[in-house]
Amino acid sequence: MAKIRILSNKKAAKLRNFDSPKKRRVKMPWVDVEDSPRSKRKQGKRPSLNGLHKTPNRFSAPNGPSSPSKSNGSVDGPTKPGKSSSLQEQRRALPIALGREKLIAKIRQNDVIVLLGETGSGKTTQVPQYILESGIAGTRMVAVTQPRRVAATSLAARVAAEQNVKVGAAVGYSVRFDERSGPDTRIKYLTDGMIVRELLSDPLLSRYSVIIVDEAHERTLRTDLLLASLKGIQKYRSQPSDAKGKGRASLLNPLKIVVMSATLDAEKFSKFFDNAPIEYIQGRQHPVQIFHSAESQSDYLAAALRVFFQVHTDQGPGDVLIFLPGQDDIESLEKSIRLYANKLPHKSMEVVICPMYAAQAAGQNSKVFNAAPPNTRKCILATNIAETSITIPGVKYVIDTGKCKEKQYLARETGGGFDTLLTKDITKSSANQRAGRAGREGSGVCFRLYTEAAYNNMAVSADPEIRRCSLTSSVLQLKCLGQDFQELDFMDKPDYDSVVSAYKSLWLFGALNNSKELTPTGRQMAAFPLDPCYARIVLASKEYNCAPEIVEIVSVLSASSKLFVDVSDQRDSAAELRRKFRHPTGDHLTILGVVKAYQEIALAENKAGRREWCRKHFLNERALLEARDIRDQLKQTCARFGISFDEGVRADNNNDDAVLKALAHGLVQNSALLQPDGVTYKQTMGHTTVKIHPSSALSDRKHPAIIFNELVYTNQVYARGVSSIPKSFFLSIPTLNQRHS
DNA sequence: GAGCACTGC
């Protein structure tokens, strides 16, 4: 069966035309593809092609070239200086250089300014240097925060080169696992998570005289937390010394804040900082011509397929980037494009399809970064990964479905909440960012598979993370600063239920006592760079004497990449190979088994051998390596609290019970009991009925009681990362009845 | 019977 997606109007399942005031008609030489035998349609899922052949697509004319404005995590400005060309010349040629003196004056006069700069304006590399060169920073440091690590490190490298110093000297960076800064460092690029960590040990950020918050429009939870804290810190540091009976504040320079953002929501930042002045910096992005669909598309996959071949057959050279919401759409579109590409006349250009999403195995997407061979067009099918984190060379055409998947935390008054992961319409800011991907190297074209009216109706930017995430970790961090989350002045108020559910979780962990005060346990938990529930598990492992095992497991769970890679066409053989790692109690001990096996291989094999072993077993080595770094970091924190690693991970499995008991301590809220139907489970705390996710080692078995890492609602509520525990374990865990002093 | 993207002294 062909897969038909109905989005809005069932009757509109027939594909509509693209219409244009300019009557821009495009011929579709591939119309005969519709004549492919029906039998072939059965092979694999792919979009409905209803009406595909009937009328040519037409796009409405753009409102002239557009220069999308959201900047991305990569280095602003030219990034490949010729060996001999002068970096200083390049600096002077940047759009921002013209306004240098004015900008310096503005920053000198104001405690806060909001800086709007388009991609390519050079704001992220130049403003810190201007501040330093003008002497505004005094003797302290300039911090530049970034949401992503790669951005922080590559920006530092660029600016160090411009200053003609080594990274770690006058210009440095600080990201997790990697710090390059020293006593001489004056400009420091760091992740927003890192500066929030610094806040915990230095609540006034006394090492800095200027904080530049870059990419503020992304509104990560940590950026919002930082902005809220900065407001208070700034007030405190500008007080006269006797105002609060403490002299300490006056010893510090007043703090200057520069908020850098995309153009769309600058007013909001300005208002938040008492109407701080807004400065605008012209960008230098190549023009991107934008076409909107004349009518809304009920089937974005079919529409994307049509438009791709339209571009492929009618337009000049240049790679095509198609934005899709998720892996299944990518795989399905890949099959369709492959099928129809084979039916093109021989003289046409070849098509190389590059799927791109985060769960891919290492190296699976390497061809995307190589230039396409002669007479070949790359077609990149990507999720949001290509929107900000990865820049793909050669892209001239963007096809934007207007959809993405977004995680949203649904807090409940009882029993904790769960995440939803649903396909949603993108935002204006995201749409502009996607279009901008066509103009990285030259002028480009973006085809939007939605109407101009739909674009105008989009939200300006995504709901800030503070309204979409669990707040448990942030509430705990603020508690360590002696602050209560709900008393802080945030740009957007968090959802009340989320705050309540965060406090409740922390109380259940014993991190807060009955008076909502931080306990010693809570302070210890906050010291771990972990989700609070995992931090609780690590602390519990001391009691049960299984810290080595727990830390291995928690490290893998905390790694950003998934341990098991998914190659959907080899799903069966992958499952077969994984069976030998499968532990009867479930996913947690299965992970431990994989880590142990990898460590044995690591002793016996060289780098290539290890990589081959991972590939053969469908394991993501990147996840294992990242987990190793996390483990080493966690061991250091453990050492501070007397958690011992002397015995190491036991070779036999007779510590399994202890491991499961420790896990249960952090996952109290994530537990469920088998229902009489023998398929679904009911939360022990809360009323949600859940199923075990099919990727779990336990999915095809029945267990009276389970604990799990997370609940995600996609088309059902699934428990992921599941282990079976004896019901009696619940008795040993702190529950609602237990009081904390 | 199925997985948007980031991040942490």
mmCIF file of N, CA and C in Angstrom, chain A residues 78-145:
data_model
loop_
_atom_site.group_PDB
_atom_site.id
_atom_site.type_symbol
_atom_site.label_atom_id
_atom_site.label_comp_id
_atom_site.label_asym_id
_atom_site.label_seq_id
_atom_site.Cartn_x
_atom_site.Cartn_y
_atom_site.Cartn_z
ATOM 1 N N PRO A 78 33.641 35.258 6.529
ATOM 2 C CA PRO A 78 34.403 34.323 5.707
ATOM 3 C C PRO A 78 35.189 33.375 6.599
ATOM 4 N N THR A 79 35.181 32.117 6.237
ATOM 5 C CA THR A 79 35.799 31.159 7.129
ATOM 6 C C THR A 79 37.065 30.550 6.555
ATOM 7 N N LYS A 80 37.307 30.791 5.285
ATOM 8 C CA LYS A 80 38.487 30.152 4.710
ATOM 9 C C LYS A 80 39.464 31.205 4.204
ATOM 10 N N PRO A 81 40.203 31.788 5.082
ATOM 11 C CA PRO A 81 41.148 32.795 4.635
ATOM 12 C C PRO A 81 42.245 32.135 3.828
ATOM 13 N N GLY A 82 42.622 32.757 2.726
ATOM 14 C CA GLY A 82 43.740 32.244 1.956
ATOM 15 C C GLY A 82 44.985 32.383 2.804
ATOM 16 N N LYS A 83 45.956 31.534 2.582
ATOM 17 C CA LYS A 83 47.145 31.544 3.427
ATOM 18 C C LYS A 83 47.773 32.930 3.536
ATOM 19 N N SER A 84 47.855 33.611 2.380
ATOM 20 C CA SER A 84 48.588 34.862 2.378
ATOM 21 C C SER A 84 47.686 36.074 2.634
ATOM 22 N N SER A 85 46.397 35.895 2.406
ATOM 23 C CA SER A 85 45.520 37.058 2.534
ATOM 24 C C SER A 85 45.468 37.518 3.977
ATOM 25 N N SER A 86 45.408 38.801 4.157
ATOM 26 C CA SER A 86 45.490 39.334 5.496
ATOM 27 C C SER A 86 44.168 39.203 6.226
ATOM 28 N N LEU A 87 44.232 38.599 7.405
ATOM 29 C CA LEU A 87 43.024 38.468 8.216
ATOM 30 C C LEU A 87 42.480 39.834 8.585
ATOM 31 N N GLN A 88 43.408 40.770 8.800
ATOM 32 C CA GLN A 88 42.951 42.104 9.189
ATOM 33 C C GLN A 88 42.172 42.767 8.054
ATOM 34 N N GLU A 89 42.611 42.501 6.805
ATOM 35 C CA GLU A 89 41.861 43.036 5.673
ATOM 36 C C GLU A 89 40.452 42.468 5.642
ATOM 37 N N GLN A 90 40.381 41.166 5.878
ATOM 38 C CA GLN A 90 39.058 40.533 5.904
ATOM 39 C C GLN A 90 38.183 41.108 7.008
ATOM 40 N N ARG A 91 38.793 41.342 8.152
ATOM 41 C CA ARG A 91 38.025 41.928 9.250
ATOM 42 C C ARG A 91 37.454 43.275 8.843
ATOM 43 N N ARG A 92 38.290 44.066 8.170
ATOM 44 C CA ARG A 92 37.839 45.413 7.794
ATOM 45 C C ARG A 92 36.765 45.370 6.718
ATOM 46 N N ALA A 93 36.731 44.269 5.963
ATOM 47 C CA ALA A 93 35.759 44.183 4.871
ATOM 48 C C ALA A 93 34.382 43.715 5.349
ATOM 49 N N LEU A 94 34.286 43.264 6.593
ATOM 50 C CA LEU A 94 32.999 42.775 7.096
ATOM 51 C C LEU A 94 32.003 43.932 7.218
ATOM 52 N N PRO A 95 30.719 43.622 7.005
ATOM 53 C CA PRO A 95 29.703 44.681 7.086
ATOM 54 C C PRO A 95 29.736 45.415 8.432
ATOM 55 N N ILE A 96 30.045 44.693 9.472
ATOM 56 C CA ILE A 96 29.986 45.268 10.808
ATOM 57 C C ILE A 96 31.092 46.309 11.024
ATOM 58 N N ALA A 97 32.191 46.205 10.243
ATOM 59 C CA ALA A 97 33.355 47.062 10.483
ATOM 60 C C ALA A 97 33.025 48.540 10.285
ATOM 61 N N LEU A 98 32.085 48.818 9.377
ATOM 62 C CA LEU A 98 31.704 50.212 9.112
ATOM 63 C C LEU A 98 31.139 50.890 10.356
ATOM 64 N N GLY A 99 30.436 50.128 11.162
ATOM 65 C CA GLY A 99 29.779 50.726 12.329
ATOM 66 C C GLY A 99 30.563 50.548 13.619
ATOM 67 N N ARG A 100 31.838 50.198 13.480
ATOM 68 C CA ARG A 100 32.633 49.834 14.655
ATOM 69 C C ARG A 100 32.610 50.897 15.741
ATOM 70 N N GLU A 101 32.942 52.142 15.378
ATOM 71 C CA GLU A 101 33.060 53.183 16.405
ATOM 72 C C GLU A 101 31.723 53.473 17.077
ATOM 73 N N LYS A 102 30.687 53.478 16.254
ATOM 74 C CA LYS A 102 29.351 53.750 16.789
ATOM 75 C C LYS A 102 28.951 52.657 17.796
ATOM 76 N N LEU A 103 29.279 51.430 17.391
ATOM 77 C CA LEU A 103 28.936 50.293 18.239
ATOM 78 C C LEU A 103 29.679 50.356 19.573
ATOM 79 N N ILE A 104 30.956 50.671 19.503
ATOM 80 C CA ILE A 104 31.755 50.773 20.728
ATOM 81 C C ILE A 104 31.180 51.855 21.635
ATOM 82 N N ALA A 105 30.797 52.980 21.034
ATOM 83 C CA ALA A 105 30.218 54.070 21.830
ATOM 84 C C ALA A 105 28.933 53.620 22.507
ATOM 85 N N LYS A 106 28.107 52.907 21.747
ATOM 86 C CA LYS A 106 26.827 52.430 22.300
ATOM 87 C C LYS A 106 27.053 51.504 23.500
ATOM 88 N N ILE A 107 28.005 50.606 23.335
ATOM 89 C CA ILE A 107 28.252 49.653 24.418
ATOM 90 C C ILE A 107 28.829 50.390 25.633
ATOM 91 N N ARG A 108 29.657 51.377 25.359
ATOM 92 C CA ARG A 108 30.218 52.158 26.455
ATOM 93 C C ARG A 108 29.120 52.884 27.241
ATOM 94 N N GLN A 109 28.140 53.417 26.492
ATOM 95 C CA GLN A 109 27.100 54.235 27.135
ATOM 96 C C GLN A 109 26.032 53.419 27.845
ATOM 97 N N ASN A 110 25.805 52.177 27.395
ATOM 98 C CA ASN A 110 24.671 51.412 27.919
ATOM 99 C C ASN A 110 25.126 50.145 28.630
ATOM 100 N N ASP A 111 24.396 49.791 29.677
ATOM 101 C CA ASP A 111 24.731 48.564 30.387
ATOM 102 C C ASP A 111 24.274 47.338 29.621
ATOM 103 N N VAL A 112 23.183 47.495 28.868
ATOM 104 C CA VAL A 112 22.691 46.381 28.059
ATOM 105 C C VAL A 112 22.422 46.897 26.652
ATOM 106 N N ILE A 113 22.883 46.194 25.642
ATOM 107 C CA ILE A 113 22.361 46.483 24.313
ATOM 108 C C ILE A 113 21.961 45.175 23.639
ATOM 109 N N VAL A 114 20.981 45.308 22.763
ATOM 110 C CA VAL A 114 20.535 44.163 21.979
ATOM 111 C C VAL A 114 21.058 44.370 20.571
ATOM 112 N N LEU A 115 21.730 43.358 20.061
ATOM 113 C CA LEU A 115 22.391 43.472 18.774
ATOM 114 C C LEU A 115 21.740 42.518 17.792
ATOM 115 N N LEU A 116 21.224 43.080 16.716
ATOM 116 C CA LEU A 116 20.622 42.237 15.699
ATOM 117 C C LEU A 116 21.581 42.133 14.547
ATOM 118 N N GLY A 117 21.957 40.943 14.202
ATOM 119 C CA GLY A 117 22.862 40.825 13.075
ATOM 120 C C GLY A 117 22.499 39.626 12.246
ATOM 121 N N GLU A 118 22.508 39.817 10.953
ATOM 122 C CA GLU A 118 22.203 38.699 10.069
ATOM 123 C C GLU A 118 23.432 37.809 9.934
ATOM 124 N N THR A 119 23.181 36.616 9.400
ATOM 125 C CA THR A 119 24.266 35.694 9.113
ATOM 126 C C THR A 119 25.301 36.388 8.243
ATOM 127 N N GLY A 120 26.547 36.197 8.564
ATOM 128 C CA GLY A 120 27.588 36.772 7.737
ATOM 129 C C GLY A 120 27.951 38.194 8.119
ATOM 130 N N SER A 121 27.316 38.718 9.147
ATOM 131 C CA SER A 121 27.646 40.086 9.538
ATOM 132 C C SER A 121 28.957 40.140 10.310
ATOM 133 N N GLY A 122 29.346 39.020 10.874
ATOM 134 C CA GLY A 122 30.593 38.979 11.619
ATOM 135 C C GLY A 122 30.442 39.413 13.064
ATOM 136 N N LYS A 123 29.205 39.538 13.538
ATOM 137 C CA LYS A 123 29.015 40.074 14.893
ATOM 138 C C LYS A 123 29.641 39.196 15.965
ATOM 139 N N THR A 124 29.531 37.890 15.815
ATOM 140 C CA THR A 124 29.996 37.009 16.874
ATOM 141 C C THR A 124 31.515 36.988 17.000
ATOM 142 N N THR A 125 32.194 37.213 15.870
ATOM 143 C CA THR A 125 33.654 37.228 15.943
ATOM 144 C C THR A 125 34.185 38.626 16.241
ATOM 145 N N GLN A 126 33.511 39.663 15.749
ATOM 146 C CA GLN A 126 34.076 41.009 15.848
ATOM 147 C C GLN A 126 33.740 41.744 17.141
ATOM 148 N N VAL A 127 32.500 41.655 17.583
ATOM 149 C CA VAL A 127 32.104 42.454 18.752
ATOM 150 C C VAL A 127 32.991 42.195 19.976
ATOM 151 N N PRO A 128 33.302 40.937 20.281
ATOM 152 C CA PRO A 128 34.194 40.717 21.432
ATOM 153 C C PRO A 128 35.556 41.394 21.234
ATOM 154 N N GLN A 129 36.054 41.370 20.010
ATOM 155 C CA GLN A 129 37.356 41.997 19.747
ATOM 156 C C GLN A 129 37.259 43.519 19.878
ATOM 157 N N TYR A 130 36.168 44.103 19.375
ATOM 158 C CA TYR A 130 35.978 45.549 19.513
ATOM 159 C C TYR A 130 35.983 45.934 20.990
ATOM 160 N N ILE A 131 35.261 45.139 21.773
ATOM 161 C CA ILE A 131 35.145 45.442 23.202
ATOM 162 C C ILE A 131 36.522 45.389 23.855
ATOM 163 N N LEU A 132 37.275 44.372 23.496
ATOM 164 C CA LEU A 132 38.602 44.220 24.070
ATOM 165 C C LEU A 132 39.524 45.356 23.624
ATOM 166 N N GLU A 133 39.512 45.620 22.323
ATOM 167 C CA GLU A 133 40.421 46.631 21.762
ATOM 168 C C GLU A 133 40.104 48.038 22.272
ATOM 169 N N SER A 134 38.831 48.263 22.613
ATOM 170 C CA SER A 134 38.440 49.607 23.051
ATOM 171 C C SER A 134 38.665 49.823 24.540
ATOM 172 N N GLY A 135 39.014 48.757 25.235
ATOM 173 C CA GLY A 135 39.283 48.896 26.661
ATOM 174 C C GLY A 135 38.052 48.841 27.547
ATOM 175 N N ILE A 136 36.881 48.606 26.955
ATOM 176 C CA ILE A 136 35.649 48.559 27.747
ATOM 177 C C ILE A 136 35.711 47.445 28.792
ATOM 178 N N ALA A 137 36.392 46.361 28.440
ATOM 179 C CA ALA A 137 36.390 45.196 29.319
ATOM 180 C C ALA A 137 37.233 45.398 30.576
ATOM 181 N N GLY A 138 38.033 46.450 30.623
ATOM 182 C CA GLY A 138 38.881 46.654 31.794
ATOM 183 C C GLY A 138 39.861 45.520 31.935
ATOM 184 N N THR A 139 39.990 45.018 33.153
ATOM 185 C CA THR A 139 40.978 43.959 33.365
ATOM 186 C C THR A 139 40.354 42.577 33.391
ATOM 187 N N ARG A 140 39.003 42.544 33.319
ATOM 188 C CA ARG A 140 38.358 41.239 33.405
ATOM 189 C C ARG A 140 38.030 40.685 32.024
ATOM 190 N N MET A 141 37.334 39.559 32.022
ATOM 191 C CA MET A 141 37.129 38.839 30.761
ATOM 192 C C MET A 141 35.834 39.216 30.051
ATOM 193 N N VAL A 142 35.849 38.929 28.761
ATOM 194 C CA VAL A 142 34.634 39.013 27.960
ATOM 195 C C VAL A 142 34.178 37.579 27.710
ATOM 196 N N ALA A 143 32.952 37.262 28.105
ATOM 197 C CA ALA A 143 32.417 35.924 27.843
ATOM 198 C C ALA A 143 31.480 36.003 26.646
ATOM 199 N N VAL A 144 31.564 35.011 25.762
ATOM 200 C CA VAL A 144 30.613 34.914 24.657
ATOM 201 C C VAL A 144 29.961 33.549 24.751
ATOM 202 N N THR A 145 28.664 33.517 25.002
ATOM 203 C CA THR A 145 28.019 32.218 25.178
ATOM 204 C C THR A 145 27.390 31.742 23.877
#
